Short mmCIF file of C-alpha atoms and ligand atoms in Angstrom, two decimals:
data_model
loop_
_atom_site.label_atom_id
_atom_site.label_comp_id
_atom_site.label_asym_id
_atom_site.label_seq_id
_atom_site.Cartn_x
_atom_site.Cartn_y
_atom_site.Cartn_z
CA MET V 1 0.00 0.00 0.00
CA GLU V 2 1.34 3.40 -0.91
CA ILE V 3 1.65 5.75 2.06
CA LYS V 4 0.63 9.35 1.48
CA LYS V 5 -0.35 10.67 4.88
CA ILE V 6 1.43 9.90 8.18
CA GLY V 7 0.09 10.53 11.67
CA VAL V 8 2.30 11.18 14.68
CA LEU V 9 1.40 11.01 18.37
CA THR V 10 3.06 11.08 21.78
CA SER V 11 1.82 8.61 24.37
CA GLY V 12 2.43 7.42 27.95
CA GLY V 13 4.50 9.59 30.30
CA ASP V 14 5.93 12.77 28.80
CA ALA V 15 9.69 12.91 28.24
CA PRO V 16 12.02 15.74 27.20
CA GLY V 17 12.93 15.17 23.55
CA MET V 18 9.42 14.16 22.50
CA ASN V 19 8.91 17.53 20.82
CA ALA V 20 12.27 17.31 19.05
CA ALA V 21 11.22 13.88 17.78
CA VAL V 22 7.85 15.17 16.54
CA ARG V 23 9.63 18.01 14.75
CA SER V 24 12.01 15.59 13.07
CA VAL V 25 9.26 13.15 12.05
CA VAL V 26 7.21 16.02 10.60
CA ARG V 27 10.01 17.73 8.71
CA CYS V 28 11.58 14.48 7.44
CA GLY V 29 8.10 13.31 6.42
CA LEU V 30 7.40 16.53 4.53
CA ALA V 31 10.85 16.39 2.90
CA ASN V 32 9.91 12.94 1.56
CA GLY V 33 6.62 14.16 0.12
CA PHE V 34 4.29 12.81 2.83
CA GLU V 35 1.44 14.80 4.33
CA MET V 36 1.75 14.98 8.11
CA VAL V 37 -0.96 14.97 10.76
CA GLY V 38 -0.56 15.27 14.52
CA VAL V 39 -2.83 13.37 16.89
CA GLU V 40 -3.27 15.24 20.17
CA ARG V 41 -3.39 13.36 23.52
CA GLY V 42 -2.08 10.06 22.21
CA TYR V 43 -4.51 7.16 21.78
CA HIS V 44 -7.12 9.04 23.82
CA GLY V 45 -7.10 11.75 21.15
CA LEU V 46 -7.12 9.18 18.35
CA LEU V 47 -10.43 7.88 19.68
CA ARG V 48 -11.76 11.44 19.84
CA LYS V 49 -10.47 12.47 16.41
CA GLU V 50 -8.20 15.15 17.85
CA PHE V 51 -6.24 15.66 14.63
CA VAL V 52 -4.14 18.65 13.62
CA GLU V 53 -2.57 19.18 10.20
CA LEU V 54 1.17 19.77 10.60
CA SER V 55 3.34 21.92 8.36
CA ALA V 56 7.05 22.62 8.77
CA ARG V 57 6.06 25.85 10.56
CA SER V 58 3.70 24.06 12.97
CA VAL V 59 6.74 22.51 14.61
CA SER V 60 8.84 25.67 14.86
CA ASN V 61 9.97 26.44 18.38
CA PHE V 62 9.57 22.75 19.30
CA ILE V 63 13.16 21.58 19.51
CA GLN V 64 14.07 23.13 22.86
CA ARG V 65 10.78 22.58 24.66
CA GLY V 66 10.29 19.97 27.37
CA GLY V 67 7.05 18.01 27.80
CA THR V 68 5.00 17.35 24.71
CA VAL V 69 3.21 20.06 22.75
CA LEU V 70 0.97 17.39 21.18
CA GLN V 71 0.00 16.49 24.76
CA THR V 72 -0.18 12.96 26.09
CA ALA V 73 -2.83 10.94 27.89
CA ARG V 74 -3.50 7.39 28.96
CA SER V 75 -6.52 5.64 27.48
CA LYS V 76 -8.30 2.66 29.01
CA GLU V 77 -10.69 2.46 26.08
CA PHE V 78 -8.01 2.17 23.41
CA PRO V 79 -6.59 -1.29 24.33
CA THR V 80 -10.05 -2.92 24.05
CA PRO V 81 -10.82 -4.65 20.69
CA GLU V 82 -13.50 -2.00 19.97
CA GLY V 83 -11.06 0.79 20.93
CA ILE V 84 -8.37 -0.42 18.55
CA LYS V 85 -10.83 -0.77 15.68
CA LYS V 86 -12.23 2.70 16.37
CA GLY V 87 -8.69 4.16 16.45
CA VAL V 88 -7.79 2.62 13.09
CA ALA V 89 -11.14 3.68 11.58
CA ASN V 90 -10.71 7.27 12.82
CA ALA V 91 -7.21 7.45 11.35
CA LYS V 92 -8.33 6.02 8.00
CA GLU V 93 -11.31 8.38 7.88
CA ILE V 94 -8.99 11.35 7.51
CA GLY V 95 -6.65 9.46 5.18
CA ILE V 96 -3.86 8.54 7.62
CA ASP V 97 -2.07 5.51 6.09
CA ALA V 98 0.62 5.04 8.75
CA MET V 99 1.40 6.17 12.29
CA VAL V 100 4.52 7.08 14.24
CA VAL V 101 4.06 6.45 17.97
CA ILE V 102 6.47 8.18 20.37
CA GLY V 103 6.31 6.64 23.85
CA GLY V 104 7.11 3.67 26.05
CA ASP V 105 6.42 -0.06 26.16
CA GLY V 106 2.66 0.33 26.68
CA SER V 107 2.46 2.69 23.72
CA PHE V 108 4.31 0.13 21.57
CA ARG V 109 1.80 -2.55 22.57
CA GLY V 110 -0.82 -0.15 21.23
CA ALA V 111 1.26 0.38 18.07
CA GLN V 112 1.47 -3.39 17.59
CA LYS V 113 -2.33 -3.58 17.73
CA LEU V 114 -2.70 -0.74 15.22
CA THR V 115 -0.47 -2.64 12.79
CA GLU V 116 -2.39 -5.89 13.34
CA ASN V 117 -5.58 -4.01 12.52
CA GLY V 118 -4.30 -2.58 9.25
CA LEU V 119 -2.51 0.65 10.16
CA PRO V 120 1.28 0.38 9.61
CA THR V 121 3.08 1.76 12.66
CA ILE V 122 6.61 2.65 13.77
CA GLY V 123 7.59 3.33 17.41
CA ILE V 124 10.15 5.79 18.75
CA PRO V 125 11.24 5.07 22.35
CA ALA V 126 10.70 7.98 24.73
CA THR V 127 10.63 7.63 28.50
CA ILE V 128 12.94 9.14 31.09
CA ASP V 129 13.28 5.72 32.76
CA ASN V 130 15.29 4.10 29.91
CA ASP V 131 13.38 0.91 30.72
CA ILE V 132 12.58 -0.24 27.19
CA SER V 133 14.48 -3.49 26.76
CA CYS V 134 15.16 -3.46 23.03
CA THR V 135 17.05 -0.16 22.98
CA ASP V 136 20.14 1.09 24.78
CA TYR V 137 18.62 4.56 24.92
CA THR V 138 15.19 6.16 25.31
CA LEU V 139 14.52 9.85 24.70
CA GLY V 140 14.40 11.90 27.90
CA PHE V 141 16.83 9.76 29.89
CA ASP V 142 19.81 12.08 29.53
CA THR V 143 17.81 15.19 30.38
CA ALA V 144 16.24 13.54 33.46
CA MET V 145 19.66 12.40 34.66
CA ASN V 146 21.17 15.84 34.21
CA ILE V 147 18.34 17.41 36.20
CA ALA V 148 18.75 14.81 38.98
CA MET V 149 22.53 15.34 38.97
CA ASP V 150 22.07 19.08 39.31
CA CYS V 151 19.67 18.61 42.25
CA VAL V 152 22.04 16.18 44.03
CA ASP V 153 24.98 18.59 43.53
CA LYS V 154 22.93 21.27 45.27
CA LEU V 155 21.99 18.94 48.10
CA ARG V 156 25.64 18.02 48.51
CA ASP V 157 26.56 21.65 49.24
CA THR V 158 24.14 21.90 52.10
CA CYS V 159 24.90 18.37 53.35
CA THR V 160 28.62 19.17 53.53
CA SER V 161 27.97 22.40 55.41
CA HIS V 162 25.87 20.63 58.04
CA GLU V 163 27.67 17.26 57.89
CA ARG V 164 24.43 15.54 56.98
CA CYS V 165 23.35 12.51 55.03
CA ALA V 166 21.04 12.94 52.03
CA ILE V 167 18.90 10.06 50.90
CA VAL V 168 17.73 11.09 47.45
CA GLU V 169 14.95 9.22 45.69
CA VAL V 170 15.12 9.48 41.91
CA MET V 171 12.59 8.32 39.30
CA GLY V 172 12.79 5.19 37.20
CA ARG V 173 9.68 3.19 38.16
CA GLY V 174 10.77 -0.46 38.36
CA ALA V 175 14.19 0.26 36.86
CA GLY V 176 17.40 1.62 38.37
CA TYR V 177 19.11 3.13 35.32
CA ILE V 178 18.63 6.75 36.40
CA ALA V 179 19.70 5.96 39.99
CA LEU V 180 22.82 4.08 38.95
CA GLU V 181 24.17 6.65 36.51
CA VAL V 182 23.23 9.60 38.71
CA GLY V 183 24.95 7.80 41.59
CA ILE V 184 28.17 7.58 39.61
CA ALA V 185 27.87 11.15 38.32
CA THR V 186 27.32 12.64 41.78
CA GLY V 187 29.87 10.53 43.64
CA ALA V 188 27.21 8.91 45.81
CA GLU V 189 28.26 6.69 48.70
CA MET V 190 25.66 4.10 47.80
CA VAL V 191 22.98 3.37 45.24
CA LEU V 192 19.94 1.20 45.88
CA ILE V 193 18.22 -0.11 42.75
CA PRO V 194 15.41 -2.62 42.17
CA GLU V 195 17.53 -4.89 39.97
CA LYS V 196 19.97 -5.54 42.82
CA ASP V 197 18.29 -4.59 46.08
CA LEU V 198 14.59 -5.36 45.86
CA GLY V 199 15.08 -8.86 47.27
CA THR V 200 16.95 -7.51 50.33
CA SER V 201 14.96 -7.00 53.54
CA ARG V 202 14.38 -3.43 54.72
CA SER V 203 16.45 -4.00 57.87
CA ASP V 204 19.39 -5.35 55.82
CA LEU V 205 19.23 -2.31 53.52
CA ILE V 206 19.27 -0.02 56.55
CA ASP V 207 22.20 -1.97 58.06
CA ARG V 208 24.12 -1.44 54.82
CA ILE V 209 23.46 2.30 54.85
CA VAL V 210 24.39 2.58 58.53
CA ASN V 211 27.65 0.67 57.97
CA LYS V 212 28.49 2.86 55.01
CA LEU V 213 27.90 6.03 57.03
CA GLU V 214 30.04 4.71 59.91
CA GLU V 215 32.85 3.88 57.45
CA GLY V 216 32.56 7.34 55.91
CA ARG V 217 32.63 9.04 59.30
CA LYS V 218 35.83 7.14 60.23
CA VAL V 219 37.64 8.36 57.11
CA GLY V 220 36.50 11.94 57.69
CA LYS V 221 33.66 12.31 55.21
CA LYS V 222 31.65 15.47 55.75
CA HIS V 223 28.58 14.39 53.83
CA HIS V 224 26.93 11.17 52.74
CA ILE V 225 24.78 10.75 49.64
CA ILE V 226 22.60 7.71 49.12
CA ILE V 227 20.67 7.48 45.85
CA VAL V 228 17.54 5.36 46.00
CA ALA V 229 15.55 4.37 42.90
CA GLU V 230 11.82 4.97 43.32
CA GLY V 231 11.19 1.22 42.82
CA ILE V 232 12.82 0.60 46.22
CA GLU V 233 10.34 2.91 48.02
CA GLY V 234 10.31 4.13 51.62
CA SER V 235 13.24 6.58 51.60
CA SER V 236 11.61 8.85 54.23
CA GLU V 237 11.26 5.98 56.71
CA MET V 238 14.81 4.84 55.94
CA ALA V 239 16.12 8.34 56.69
CA LYS V 240 14.48 8.38 60.12
CA VAL V 241 15.93 5.01 61.16
CA VAL V 242 19.38 5.83 59.77
CA GLU V 243 19.45 9.07 61.75
CA GLN V 244 18.34 7.32 64.97
CA ARG V 245 21.02 4.66 64.58
CA THR V 246 23.97 6.82 63.50
CA GLY V 247 23.23 10.19 65.08
CA ILE V 248 24.02 11.70 61.67
CA GLU V 249 21.28 14.08 60.62
CA THR V 250 19.64 12.38 57.64
CA ARG V 251 17.09 13.91 55.29
CA ALA V 252 15.17 12.22 52.50
CA THR V 253 14.50 14.19 49.33
CA ILE V 254 12.15 12.83 46.70
CA LEU V 255 12.93 14.55 43.41
CA GLY V 256 9.71 13.40 41.73
CA HIS V 257 8.35 15.01 38.59
CA ILE V 258 10.88 17.82 38.52
CA GLN V 259 13.07 15.27 36.68
CA ARG V 260 10.56 15.08 33.84
CA GLY V 261 10.53 18.75 32.88
CA GLY V 262 12.91 21.20 31.30
CA ALA V 263 14.65 21.69 27.99
CA PRO V 264 16.09 18.52 26.45
CA THR V 265 19.86 18.12 26.51
CA VAL V 266 22.00 18.03 23.36
CA ARG V 267 21.97 14.22 23.45
CA ASP V 268 18.18 14.05 23.62
CA ARG V 269 17.71 16.57 20.81
CA VAL V 270 20.21 14.92 18.48
CA ILE V 271 18.97 11.38 19.06
CA ALA V 272 15.35 12.57 18.70
CA ALA V 273 16.27 14.09 15.33
CA GLN V 274 18.01 10.89 14.20
CA MET V 275 15.23 8.60 15.41
CA GLY V 276 12.60 10.75 13.69
CA MET V 277 14.48 10.47 10.42
CA LYS V 278 14.79 6.70 10.82
CA ALA V 279 11.04 6.31 11.45
CA ILE V 280 10.24 8.06 8.19
CA GLU V 281 12.89 6.06 6.29
CA LEU V 282 11.36 2.81 7.55
CA LEU V 283 7.88 3.82 6.38
CA LYS V 284 9.28 4.90 3.03
CA GLN V 285 10.83 1.45 2.66
CA GLY V 286 7.38 -0.05 3.28
CA LYS V 287 8.34 -1.36 6.73
CA SER V 288 5.93 -1.50 9.64
CA ASN V 289 5.63 -2.80 13.21
CA ARG V 290 9.22 -1.71 13.92
CA VAL V 291 10.71 0.20 16.85
CA VAL V 292 13.56 2.61 16.18
CA ILE V 293 16.33 1.73 18.62
CA MET V 294 19.84 2.70 19.60
CA LYS V 295 22.41 -0.10 19.76
CA ALA V 296 26.07 0.64 20.44
CA ASP V 297 25.54 4.30 19.45
CA ARG V 298 23.92 3.42 16.12
CA ILE V 299 20.30 4.07 15.18
CA GLU V 300 18.74 0.78 14.10
CA ASP V 301 15.33 -0.87 14.20
CA VAL V 302 13.74 -4.03 15.51
CA ASP V 303 10.39 -5.76 15.12
CA ILE V 304 8.02 -4.51 17.86
CA ASN V 305 6.99 -8.05 18.89
CA GLU V 306 10.63 -9.11 19.25
CA GLY V 307 11.53 -5.85 20.95
CA LEU V 308 8.80 -6.19 23.58
CA ALA V 309 9.95 -9.72 24.39
CA MET V 310 13.56 -8.70 25.08
CA THR V 311 15.03 -8.19 28.55
CA LYS V 312 17.56 -5.63 29.67
CA THR V 313 20.11 -5.87 32.44
CA ILE V 314 21.98 -3.28 34.42
CA SER V 315 25.76 -3.00 34.33
CA GLU V 316 27.26 -4.98 37.20
CA ASP V 317 30.52 -3.08 36.66
CA ASP V 318 28.78 0.27 37.16
CA TYR V 319 27.06 -1.00 40.28
CA ALA V 320 30.40 -2.15 41.71
CA LEU V 321 32.03 1.13 40.64
CA VAL V 322 29.79 3.21 42.93
CA ASN V 323 31.19 1.33 45.91
CA ILE V 324 34.82 1.45 44.74
CA LEU V 325 34.67 5.20 44.15
CA SER V 326 32.97 5.95 47.46
CA LYS V 327 35.97 5.08 49.65
P1 LIG M 1 5.73 5.27 30.13
O1 LIG M 1 6.88 4.30 30.12
O2 LIG M 1 6.17 6.66 30.13
O3 LIG M 1 4.66 4.96 31.16
P2 LIG M 1 4.12 3.88 28.22
O4 LIG M 1 3.97 4.04 26.76
O5 LIG M 1 4.62 2.56 28.71
O6 LIG M 1 5.01 5.09 28.70
P3 LIG M 1 1.44 3.30 29.18
O7 LIG M 1 0.52 4.11 30.02
O8 LIG M 1 1.79 1.94 29.62
O9 LIG M 1 2.72 4.21 28.94
O10 LIG M 1 0.78 3.16 27.71
C1 LIG M 1 0.28 4.28 27.03
C2 LIG M 1 -1.05 3.94 26.38
O11 LIG M 1 -0.86 2.86 25.46
C3 LIG M 1 -2.10 3.41 27.36
O12 LIG M 1 -2.83 4.46 27.97
C4 LIG M 1 -2.99 2.56 26.48
O13 LIG M 1 -3.99 3.33 25.85
C5 LIG M 1 -2.02 2.05 25.41
N1 LIG M 1 -1.68 0.65 25.72
C6 LIG M 1 -0.96 0.20 26.77
N2 LIG M 1 -0.89 -1.15 26.77
C7 LIG M 1 -1.59 -1.57 25.69
C8 LIG M 1 -1.90 -2.85 25.12
N3 LIG M 1 -1.49 -3.99 25.69
N4 LIG M 1 -2.63 -2.87 23.99
C9 LIG M 1 -3.05 -1.73 23.42
N5 LIG M 1 -2.80 -0.50 23.89
C10 LIG M 1 -2.08 -0.41 25.01
#
């Protein structure tokens, strides 16, 4: 089937770099002679026919903006058989022949269903958590880490002045990628991540923190920084017990959604531009049901079904490195 008109939507949690990806998809699409249509509010908007024609000018002033100008939403109706059929019918009604979906795993499951129901689809991975197995990188990850790093640097100043311990909870849902890299980048004493520490009892985790603080105190450390991935949970309670047991003033800080906002970093803008170009190339080649991925610093693609079945591990070396560098 010849593709003339391509839709683009952002779905799932917002991530810095989504706008840069939309801009690239739109301008690369136009450069290849396709008509481009935006779908506002992801699959929710697809069901409500929230379409907007996109020209090259519609995406001016997009590249540096955080969040998603096309808006995002979650839709419970879309994953139902009727929802999928309605989504495909709505797209076809305005002549959309293919869709580019920018989002996370859940959004790709939706993309898979669109393809199965006759609408060719390509996914671009965007989530700050970097928890999509088939790709080394997801848009938003670098920006979120830089924001978290900046916050921890600021906390370090005040911790040093008061000789305190900061337990900082960073985002990542069930994954510890943000926590691990931010831990290395901020010189944290310890990092707790779901992949390594979820099976450990709360009291053992607290013992480990307490021992680390005691060690640090002996060698003259003036501050202590513990990075906890949100998947571990309970950082406020941990802080209270650690303070009681060590006598070191310990504060928990939960960075939360602040990590999701702000202008995308260079890395996120450049990769967004490259991934957008790849998505259009794939559609031009008549390919569908693919996710654009990054592997060993190269932009590639993989079948969505295969991609969703993959698993991803954390770097054991990086995890060990936090401890080695915290002496
Ligand atoms: P993030 O990682 O930021 O949460 P995500 O894309 O994984 O992003 P989800 O909320 O899981 O976010 O999915 C986004 C939308 O995709 C859902 O609101 C739903 O409409 C659709 N979706 C999720 N899972 C499926 C599925 N199995 N089949 C069809 N559609 C789905």
